[in-house]
CSV table of C-alpha atoms and ligand atoms in Angstrom, one decimal:
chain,number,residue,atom,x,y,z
D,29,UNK,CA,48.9,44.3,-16.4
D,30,UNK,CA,47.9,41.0,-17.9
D,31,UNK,CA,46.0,38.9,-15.3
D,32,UNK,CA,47.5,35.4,-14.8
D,33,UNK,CA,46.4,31.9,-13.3
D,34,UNK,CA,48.3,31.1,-10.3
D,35,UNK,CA,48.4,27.7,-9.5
D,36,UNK,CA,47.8,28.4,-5.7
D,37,UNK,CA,47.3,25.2,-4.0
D,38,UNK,CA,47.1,21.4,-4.4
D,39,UNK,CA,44.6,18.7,-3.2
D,40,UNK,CA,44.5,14.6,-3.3
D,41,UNK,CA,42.5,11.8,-2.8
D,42,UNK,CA,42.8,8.2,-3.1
D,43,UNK,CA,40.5,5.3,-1.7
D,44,UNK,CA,41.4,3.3,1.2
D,45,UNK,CA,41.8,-0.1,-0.8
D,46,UNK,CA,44.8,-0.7,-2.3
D,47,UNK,CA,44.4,-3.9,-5.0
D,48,UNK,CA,47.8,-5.3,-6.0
D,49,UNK,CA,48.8,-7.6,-9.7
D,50,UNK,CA,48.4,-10.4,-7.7
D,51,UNK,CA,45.2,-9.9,-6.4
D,52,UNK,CA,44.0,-9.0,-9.9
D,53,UNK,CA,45.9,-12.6,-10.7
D,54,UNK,CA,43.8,-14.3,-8.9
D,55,UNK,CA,40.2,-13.4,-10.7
D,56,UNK,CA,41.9,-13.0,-14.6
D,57,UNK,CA,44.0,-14.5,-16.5
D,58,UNK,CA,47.2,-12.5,-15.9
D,59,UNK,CA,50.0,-12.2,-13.8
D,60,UNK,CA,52.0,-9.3,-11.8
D,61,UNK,CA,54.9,-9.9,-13.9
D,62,UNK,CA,53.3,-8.9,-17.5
D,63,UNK,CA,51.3,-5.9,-16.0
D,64,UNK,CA,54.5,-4.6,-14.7
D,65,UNK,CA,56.8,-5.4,-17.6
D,66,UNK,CA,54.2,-3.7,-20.5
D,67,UNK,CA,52.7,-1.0,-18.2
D,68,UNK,CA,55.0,-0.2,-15.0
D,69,UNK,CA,52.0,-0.9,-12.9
D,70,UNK,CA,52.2,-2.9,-9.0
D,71,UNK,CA,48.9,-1.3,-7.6
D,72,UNK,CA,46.1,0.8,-8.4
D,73,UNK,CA,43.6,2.0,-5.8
D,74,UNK,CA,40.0,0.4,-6.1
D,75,UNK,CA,36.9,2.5,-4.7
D,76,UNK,CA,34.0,1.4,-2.3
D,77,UNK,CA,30.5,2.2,-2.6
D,78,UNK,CA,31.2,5.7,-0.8
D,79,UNK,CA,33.6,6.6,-2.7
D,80,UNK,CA,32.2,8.4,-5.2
D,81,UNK,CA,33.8,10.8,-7.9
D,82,UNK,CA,31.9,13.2,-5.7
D,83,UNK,CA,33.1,11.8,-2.7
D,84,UNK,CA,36.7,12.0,-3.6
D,85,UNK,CA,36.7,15.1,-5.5
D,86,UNK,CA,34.9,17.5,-2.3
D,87,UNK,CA,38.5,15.6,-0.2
D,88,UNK,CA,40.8,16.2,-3.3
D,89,UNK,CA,39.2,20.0,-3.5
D,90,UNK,CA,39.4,20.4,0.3
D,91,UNK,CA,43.0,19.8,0.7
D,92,UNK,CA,43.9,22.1,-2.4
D,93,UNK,CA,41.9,24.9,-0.8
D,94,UNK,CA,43.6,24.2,2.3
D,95,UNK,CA,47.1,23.9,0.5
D,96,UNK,CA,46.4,27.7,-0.7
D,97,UNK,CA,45.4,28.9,2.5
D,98,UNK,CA,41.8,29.6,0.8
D,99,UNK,CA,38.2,29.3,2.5
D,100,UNK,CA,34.5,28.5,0.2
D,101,UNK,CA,34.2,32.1,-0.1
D,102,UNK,CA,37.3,32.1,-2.6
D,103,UNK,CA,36.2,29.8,-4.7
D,104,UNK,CA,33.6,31.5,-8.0
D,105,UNK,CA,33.9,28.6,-10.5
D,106,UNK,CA,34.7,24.6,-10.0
D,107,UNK,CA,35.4,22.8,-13.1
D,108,UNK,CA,35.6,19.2,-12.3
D,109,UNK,CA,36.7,16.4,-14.9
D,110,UNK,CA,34.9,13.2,-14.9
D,111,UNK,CA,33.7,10.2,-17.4
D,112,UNK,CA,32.6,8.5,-14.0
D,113,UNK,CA,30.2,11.3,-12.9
D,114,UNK,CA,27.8,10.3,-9.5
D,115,UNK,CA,24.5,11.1,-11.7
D,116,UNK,CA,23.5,12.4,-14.8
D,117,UNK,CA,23.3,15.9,-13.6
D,118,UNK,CA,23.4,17.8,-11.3
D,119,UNK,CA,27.3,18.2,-12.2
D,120,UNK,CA,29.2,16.3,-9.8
D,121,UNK,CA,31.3,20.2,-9.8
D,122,UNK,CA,28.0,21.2,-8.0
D,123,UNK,CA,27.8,18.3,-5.1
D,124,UNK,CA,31.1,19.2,-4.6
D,125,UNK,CA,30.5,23.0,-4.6
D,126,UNK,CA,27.3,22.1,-1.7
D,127,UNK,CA,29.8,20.1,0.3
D,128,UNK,CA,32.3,22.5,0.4
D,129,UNK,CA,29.8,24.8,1.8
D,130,UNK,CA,30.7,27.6,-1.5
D,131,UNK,CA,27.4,29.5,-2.1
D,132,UNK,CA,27.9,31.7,-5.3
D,133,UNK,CA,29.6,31.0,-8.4
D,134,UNK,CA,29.2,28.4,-10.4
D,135,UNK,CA,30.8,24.8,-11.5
D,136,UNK,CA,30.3,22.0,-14.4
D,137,UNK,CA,31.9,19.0,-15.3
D,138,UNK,CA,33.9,19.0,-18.3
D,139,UNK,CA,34.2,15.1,-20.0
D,140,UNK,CA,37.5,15.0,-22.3
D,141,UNK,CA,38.4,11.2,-20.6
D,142,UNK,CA,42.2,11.2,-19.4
D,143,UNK,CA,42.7,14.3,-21.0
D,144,UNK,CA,39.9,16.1,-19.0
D,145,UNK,CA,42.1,17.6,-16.4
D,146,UNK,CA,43.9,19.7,-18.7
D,147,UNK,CA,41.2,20.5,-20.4
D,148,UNK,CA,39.6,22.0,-17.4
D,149,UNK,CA,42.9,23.7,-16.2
D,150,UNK,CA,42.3,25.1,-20.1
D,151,UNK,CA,39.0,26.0,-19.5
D,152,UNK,CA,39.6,28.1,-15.9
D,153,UNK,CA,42.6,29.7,-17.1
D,154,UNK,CA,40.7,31.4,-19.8
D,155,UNK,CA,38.0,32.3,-17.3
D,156,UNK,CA,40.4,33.8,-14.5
D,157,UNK,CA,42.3,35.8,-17.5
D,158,UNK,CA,38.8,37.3,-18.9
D,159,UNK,CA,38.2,38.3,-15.9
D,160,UNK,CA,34.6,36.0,-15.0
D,161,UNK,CA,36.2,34.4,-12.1
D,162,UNK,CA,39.0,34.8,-9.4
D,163,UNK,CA,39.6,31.8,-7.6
D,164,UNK,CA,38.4,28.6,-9.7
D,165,UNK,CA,38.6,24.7,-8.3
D,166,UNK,CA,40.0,22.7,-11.0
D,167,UNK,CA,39.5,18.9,-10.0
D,168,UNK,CA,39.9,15.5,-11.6
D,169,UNK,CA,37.6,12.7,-10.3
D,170,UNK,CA,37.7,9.4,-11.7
D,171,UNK,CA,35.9,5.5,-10.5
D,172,UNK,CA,37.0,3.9,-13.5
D,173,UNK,CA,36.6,0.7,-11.4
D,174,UNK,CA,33.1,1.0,-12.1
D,175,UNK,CA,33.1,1.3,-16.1
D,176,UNK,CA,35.7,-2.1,-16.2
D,177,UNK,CA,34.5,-4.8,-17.9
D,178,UNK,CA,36.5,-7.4,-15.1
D,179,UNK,CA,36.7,-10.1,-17.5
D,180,UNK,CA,38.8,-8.3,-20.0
D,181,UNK,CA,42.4,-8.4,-19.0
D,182,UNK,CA,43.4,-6.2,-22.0
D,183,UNK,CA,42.2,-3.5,-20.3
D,184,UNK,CA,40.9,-4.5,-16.1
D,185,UNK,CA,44.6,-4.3,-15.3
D,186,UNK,CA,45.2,-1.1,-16.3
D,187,UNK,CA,43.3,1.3,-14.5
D,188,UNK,CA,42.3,2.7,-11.0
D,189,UNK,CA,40.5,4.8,-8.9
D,190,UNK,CA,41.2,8.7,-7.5
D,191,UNK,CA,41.4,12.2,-7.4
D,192,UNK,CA,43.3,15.5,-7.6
D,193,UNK,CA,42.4,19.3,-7.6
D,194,UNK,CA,44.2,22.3,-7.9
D,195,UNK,CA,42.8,26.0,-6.5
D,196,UNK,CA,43.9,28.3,-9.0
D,197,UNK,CA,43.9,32.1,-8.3
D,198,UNK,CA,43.9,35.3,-10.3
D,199,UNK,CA,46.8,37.6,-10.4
D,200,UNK,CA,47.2,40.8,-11.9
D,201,UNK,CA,51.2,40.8,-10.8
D,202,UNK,CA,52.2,37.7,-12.2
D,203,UNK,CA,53.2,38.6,-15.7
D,204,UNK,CA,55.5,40.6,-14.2
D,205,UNK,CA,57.1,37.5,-12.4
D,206,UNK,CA,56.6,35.2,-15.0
D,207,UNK,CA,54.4,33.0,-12.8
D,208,UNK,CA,51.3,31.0,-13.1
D,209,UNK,CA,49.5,29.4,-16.5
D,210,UNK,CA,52.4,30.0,-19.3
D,211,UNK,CA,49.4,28.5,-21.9
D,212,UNK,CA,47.6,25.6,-22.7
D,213,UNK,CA,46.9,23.5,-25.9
D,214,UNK,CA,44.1,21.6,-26.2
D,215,UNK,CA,43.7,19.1,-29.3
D,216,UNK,CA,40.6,16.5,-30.2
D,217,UNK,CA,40.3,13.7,-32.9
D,218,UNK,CA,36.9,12.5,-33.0
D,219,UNK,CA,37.2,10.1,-36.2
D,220,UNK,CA,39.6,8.4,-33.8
D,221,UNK,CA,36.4,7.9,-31.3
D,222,UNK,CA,36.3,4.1,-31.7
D,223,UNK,CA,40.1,2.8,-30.4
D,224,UNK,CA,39.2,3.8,-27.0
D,225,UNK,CA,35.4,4.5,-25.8
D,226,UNK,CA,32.6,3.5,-23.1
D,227,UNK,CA,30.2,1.3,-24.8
D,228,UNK,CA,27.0,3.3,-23.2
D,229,UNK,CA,26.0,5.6,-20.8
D,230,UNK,CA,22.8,7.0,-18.8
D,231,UNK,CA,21.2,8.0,-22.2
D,232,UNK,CA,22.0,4.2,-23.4
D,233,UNK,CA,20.0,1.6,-21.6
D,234,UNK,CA,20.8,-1.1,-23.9
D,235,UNK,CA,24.6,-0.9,-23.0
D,236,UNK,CA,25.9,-1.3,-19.4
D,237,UNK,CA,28.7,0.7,-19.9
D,238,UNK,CA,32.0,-0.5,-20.3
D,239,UNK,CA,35.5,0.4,-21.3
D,240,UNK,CA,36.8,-0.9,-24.9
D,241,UNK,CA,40.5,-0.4,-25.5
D,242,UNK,CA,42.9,-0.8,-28.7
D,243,UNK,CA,45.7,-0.4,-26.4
D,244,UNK,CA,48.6,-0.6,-29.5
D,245,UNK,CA,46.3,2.0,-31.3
D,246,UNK,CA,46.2,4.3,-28.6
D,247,UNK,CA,50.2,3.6,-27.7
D,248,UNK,CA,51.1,4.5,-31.3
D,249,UNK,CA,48.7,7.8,-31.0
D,250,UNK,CA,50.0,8.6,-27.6
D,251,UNK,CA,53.6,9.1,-28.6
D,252,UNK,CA,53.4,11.0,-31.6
D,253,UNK,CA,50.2,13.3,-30.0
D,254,UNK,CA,52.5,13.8,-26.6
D,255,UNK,CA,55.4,14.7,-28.4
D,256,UNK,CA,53.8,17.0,-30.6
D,257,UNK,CA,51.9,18.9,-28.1
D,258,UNK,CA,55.0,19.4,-26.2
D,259,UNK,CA,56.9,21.1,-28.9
D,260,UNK,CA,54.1,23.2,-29.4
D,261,UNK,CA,54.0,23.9,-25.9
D,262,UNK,CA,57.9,25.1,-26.2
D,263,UNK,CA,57.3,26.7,-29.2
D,264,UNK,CA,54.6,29.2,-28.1
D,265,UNK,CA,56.6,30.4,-25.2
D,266,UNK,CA,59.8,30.6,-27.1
D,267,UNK,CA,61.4,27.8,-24.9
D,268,UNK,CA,63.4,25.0,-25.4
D,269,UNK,CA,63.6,21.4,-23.5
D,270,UNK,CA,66.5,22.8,-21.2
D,271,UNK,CA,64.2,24.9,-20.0
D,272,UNK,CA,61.9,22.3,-18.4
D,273,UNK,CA,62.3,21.4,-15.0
D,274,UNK,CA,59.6,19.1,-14.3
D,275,UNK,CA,57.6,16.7,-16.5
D,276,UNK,CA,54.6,15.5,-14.9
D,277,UNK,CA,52.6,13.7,-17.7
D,278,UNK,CA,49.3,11.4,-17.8
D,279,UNK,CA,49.6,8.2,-16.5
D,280,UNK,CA,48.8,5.3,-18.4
D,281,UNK,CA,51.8,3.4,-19.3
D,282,UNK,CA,55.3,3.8,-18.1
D,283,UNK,CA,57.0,3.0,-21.4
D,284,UNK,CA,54.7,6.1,-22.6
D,285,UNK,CA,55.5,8.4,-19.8
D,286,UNK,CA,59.4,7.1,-20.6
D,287,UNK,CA,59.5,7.9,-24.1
D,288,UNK,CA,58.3,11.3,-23.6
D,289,UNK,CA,60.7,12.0,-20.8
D,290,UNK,CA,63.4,10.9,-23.7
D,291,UNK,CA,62.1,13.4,-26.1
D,292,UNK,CA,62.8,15.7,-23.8
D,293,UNK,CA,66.2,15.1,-22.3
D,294,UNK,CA,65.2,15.0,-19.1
D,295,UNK,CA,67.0,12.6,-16.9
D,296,UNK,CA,64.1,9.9,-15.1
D,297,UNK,CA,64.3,11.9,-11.8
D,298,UNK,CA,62.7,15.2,-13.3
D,299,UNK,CA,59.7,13.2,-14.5
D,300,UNK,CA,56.9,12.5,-12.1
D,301,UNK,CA,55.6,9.0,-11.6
D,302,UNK,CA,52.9,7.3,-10.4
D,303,UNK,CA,51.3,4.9,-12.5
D,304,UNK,CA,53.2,2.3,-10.3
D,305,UNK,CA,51.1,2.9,-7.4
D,306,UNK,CA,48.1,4.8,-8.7
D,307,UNK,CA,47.7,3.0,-12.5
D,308,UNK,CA,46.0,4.6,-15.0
D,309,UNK,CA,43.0,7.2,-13.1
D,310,UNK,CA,42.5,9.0,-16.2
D,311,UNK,CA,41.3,12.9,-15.5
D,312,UNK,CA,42.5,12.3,-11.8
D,313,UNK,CA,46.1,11.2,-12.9
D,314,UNK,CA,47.8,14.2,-14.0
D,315,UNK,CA,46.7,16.7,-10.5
D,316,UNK,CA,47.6,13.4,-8.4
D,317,UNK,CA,50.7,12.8,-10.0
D,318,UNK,CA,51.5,16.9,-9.5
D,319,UNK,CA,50.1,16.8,-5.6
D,320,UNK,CA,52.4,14.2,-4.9
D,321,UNK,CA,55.4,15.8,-6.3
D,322,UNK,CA,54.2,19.0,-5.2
D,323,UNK,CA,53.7,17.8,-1.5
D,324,UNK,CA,56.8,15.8,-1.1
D,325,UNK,CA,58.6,19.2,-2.0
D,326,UNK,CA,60.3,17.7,-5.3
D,327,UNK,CA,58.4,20.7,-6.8
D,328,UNK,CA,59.5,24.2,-5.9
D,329,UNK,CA,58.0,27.7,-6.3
D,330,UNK,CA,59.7,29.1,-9.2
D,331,UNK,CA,59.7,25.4,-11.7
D,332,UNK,CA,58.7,25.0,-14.6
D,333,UNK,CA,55.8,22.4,-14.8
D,334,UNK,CA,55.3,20.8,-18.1
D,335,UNK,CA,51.6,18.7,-18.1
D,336,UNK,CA,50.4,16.8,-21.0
D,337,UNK,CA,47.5,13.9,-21.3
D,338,UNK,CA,45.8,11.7,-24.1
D,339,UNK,CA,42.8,10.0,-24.0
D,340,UNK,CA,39.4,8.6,-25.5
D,341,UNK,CA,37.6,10.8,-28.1
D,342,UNK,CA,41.1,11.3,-29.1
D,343,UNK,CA,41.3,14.1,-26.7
D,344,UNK,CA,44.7,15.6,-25.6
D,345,UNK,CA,46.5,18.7,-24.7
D,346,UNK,CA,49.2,19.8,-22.3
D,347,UNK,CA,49.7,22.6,-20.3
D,348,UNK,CA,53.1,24.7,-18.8
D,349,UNK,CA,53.0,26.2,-15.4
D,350,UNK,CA,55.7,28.1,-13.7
D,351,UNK,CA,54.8,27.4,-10.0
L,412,UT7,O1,44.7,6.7,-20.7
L,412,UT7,C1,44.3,6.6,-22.0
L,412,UT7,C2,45.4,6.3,-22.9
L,412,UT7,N1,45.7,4.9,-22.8
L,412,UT7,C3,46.9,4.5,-23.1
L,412,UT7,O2,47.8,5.3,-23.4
L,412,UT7,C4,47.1,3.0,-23.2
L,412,UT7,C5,48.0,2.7,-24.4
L,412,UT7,N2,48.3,1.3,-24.5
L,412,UT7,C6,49.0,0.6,-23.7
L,412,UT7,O3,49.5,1.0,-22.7
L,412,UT7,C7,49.4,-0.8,-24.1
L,412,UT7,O4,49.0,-1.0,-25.5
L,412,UT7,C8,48.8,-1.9,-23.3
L,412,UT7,C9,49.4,-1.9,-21.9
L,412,UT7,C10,47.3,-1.7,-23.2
L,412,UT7,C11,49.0,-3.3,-23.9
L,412,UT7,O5,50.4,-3.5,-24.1
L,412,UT7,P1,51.0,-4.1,-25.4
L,412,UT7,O6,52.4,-4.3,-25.3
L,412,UT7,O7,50.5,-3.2,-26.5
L,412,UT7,O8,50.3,-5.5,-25.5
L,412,UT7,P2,49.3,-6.1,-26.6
L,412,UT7,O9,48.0,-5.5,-26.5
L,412,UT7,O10,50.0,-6.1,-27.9
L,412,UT7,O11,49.2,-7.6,-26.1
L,412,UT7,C12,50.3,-8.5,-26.1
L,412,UT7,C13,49.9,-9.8,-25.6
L,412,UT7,C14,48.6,-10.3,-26.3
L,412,UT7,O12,48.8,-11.7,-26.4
L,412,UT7,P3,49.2,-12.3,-27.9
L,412,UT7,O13,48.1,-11.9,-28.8
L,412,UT7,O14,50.5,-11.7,-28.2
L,412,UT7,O15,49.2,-13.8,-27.6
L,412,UT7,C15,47.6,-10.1,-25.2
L,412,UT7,O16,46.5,-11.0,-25.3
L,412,UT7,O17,49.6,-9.7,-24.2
L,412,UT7,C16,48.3,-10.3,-23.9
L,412,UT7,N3,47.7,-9.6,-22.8
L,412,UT7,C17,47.9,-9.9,-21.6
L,412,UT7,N4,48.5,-10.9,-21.0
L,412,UT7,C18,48.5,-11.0,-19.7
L,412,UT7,C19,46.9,-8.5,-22.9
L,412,UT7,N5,46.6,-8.1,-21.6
L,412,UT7,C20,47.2,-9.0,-20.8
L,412,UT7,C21,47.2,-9.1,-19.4
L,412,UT7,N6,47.9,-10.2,-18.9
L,412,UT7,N7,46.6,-8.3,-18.5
């Protein structure tokens, strides 16, 4: 029997501070009504010092293993997805792995920017189907409050801080039930690099670091990329859009996330939202968006869980999971 990854268990974080339009309003030149006419956004959560992807991950990964009824010694691999990392290296996977108490195994960060998380659901999957792990941590962690240059309002508005982590867990019955990881599809663009980059990193010490957004580039990539990764999605598992149950897509703008809900057919209370209250957390939005749903019991055992992201590099991909 085929082995399958079961997505056993789900984890969040978010930092205490909660920063609203108007706050924002009061340091750059915008106002709560724009941000929440183009992008659907009231709030996003903004980090402290402590808070570190680190930080917020080990909580996110602690409440997924918790959600699965799983201990350390479960967990062989955590794949943790990042742009905001705590240092260079070690991986922030392995601070996590050390505060979690997990001593074998191993963990790395993957950085694919918004789309990270499902690339690292991607990534675990194929490891928990070959067979080199059984219980894998796959986490998003994200400070994007620390790569925003707070003086551009094209782009300061838009994003926030966070995390989320699933415990998957191998499972030689599923096929049989048709449950877990139906596939994933993972798609990159680098020619595409410059609408939507960090201007440095730790390897750069020229550059500070700082987000740079084409925001109408990246809109008019976003719904054509989505759309098409969807139907490749469907395609590959002989589906159709009737068949979906729950969309639960990236994050960054509502009009985005609305579209794609269109494409589908689905009516607005199948799709999962929370760029109103979380903004844009890139890698993190996509597992907090699904612990949400997941913990408040919209999500049931037995749904079918459409995921899909974009972000810089291009990078994007989605992922269906029958929970
Ligand atoms: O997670 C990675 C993927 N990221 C995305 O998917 C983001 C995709 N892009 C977007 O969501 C949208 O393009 C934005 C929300 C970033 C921008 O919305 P837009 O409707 O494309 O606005 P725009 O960039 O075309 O700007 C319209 C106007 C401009 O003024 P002018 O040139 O028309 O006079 C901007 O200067 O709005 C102005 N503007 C603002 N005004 C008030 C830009 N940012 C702000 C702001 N407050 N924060």
């Amino acid at each position: 029997m085929a082995i399958r990854s079961i997505l056993a268990g789900v984890g969040a974080y978010l930092p205490d501070r909660a920063v609203s339009n108007d706050e924002l309003a009061r340091t750059v030149e915008t106002s709560d009504e724009w941000i929440r006419e183009r992008t659907g956004i009231r709030q996003r959560y903004i980090a402290a010092p402590h808070e570190t992807a680190a930080f917020m991950a080990t909580a996110a990964a602690r409440a997924a293993l918790a959600d699965a009824g799983a201990g350390p010694a479960e967990v062989d691999a955590i794949i943790l997805a990042t742009s905001t990392p705590d240092q260079a290296f070690p991986a922030t996977a392995l601070r996590v792995q050390a505060a979690l108490g997990v001593t074998k195994g191993f963990g790395f960060d993957i950085a694919a920017a918004c789309a990270g998380f499902i690339y690292a659901l991607s990534v675990a999957d194929s490891m928990l189907r070959t067979g080199q792990a059984r219980g894998a941590l796959v986490i998003g962690s994200e400070v994007y409050s620390r790569i925003m240059n707070w003086q551009d309002r094209g782009t300061c508005v838009l994003f926030g801080d966070g995390a989320g982590a699933v415990f998957l867990r191998a499972d030689e019955d599923a096929g049989r039930t048709d449950r877990g990881i139906l596939s994933t599809h993972l798609h990159a663009q680098g020619t595409l690099g410059d609408i939507l980059y960090v201007d440095g990193a730790v390897g750069r010490h020229d550059k500070p670091g700082h987000l740079v957004m084409n925001g109408r580039e990246v809109f008019r990539h976003a719904v054509v990329r989505l759309a098409e990764a969807v139907a490749e999605a469907l395609a590959a598992n002989g589906l159709t859009q009737r068949d979906i149950d729950w969309l639960v897509p990236h994050q960054a703008n509502l009009r985005i996330i609305d579209a794609m809900g269109r494409k589908l057919g689905l009516p607005p209370e199948r799709v999962v939202i929370t760029v109103d209250r979380h903004a844009n957390t890139s890698a993190a939005s996509v597992p907090l968006a699904l612990a949400e749903a997941r913990k408040d019991g919209r999500i049931r055992n037995g749904d079918l869980v459409l995921m899909e992201a974009l972000g810089g590099g291009l990078t994007w991909g989605s992922a269906l999971v029958r929970m």
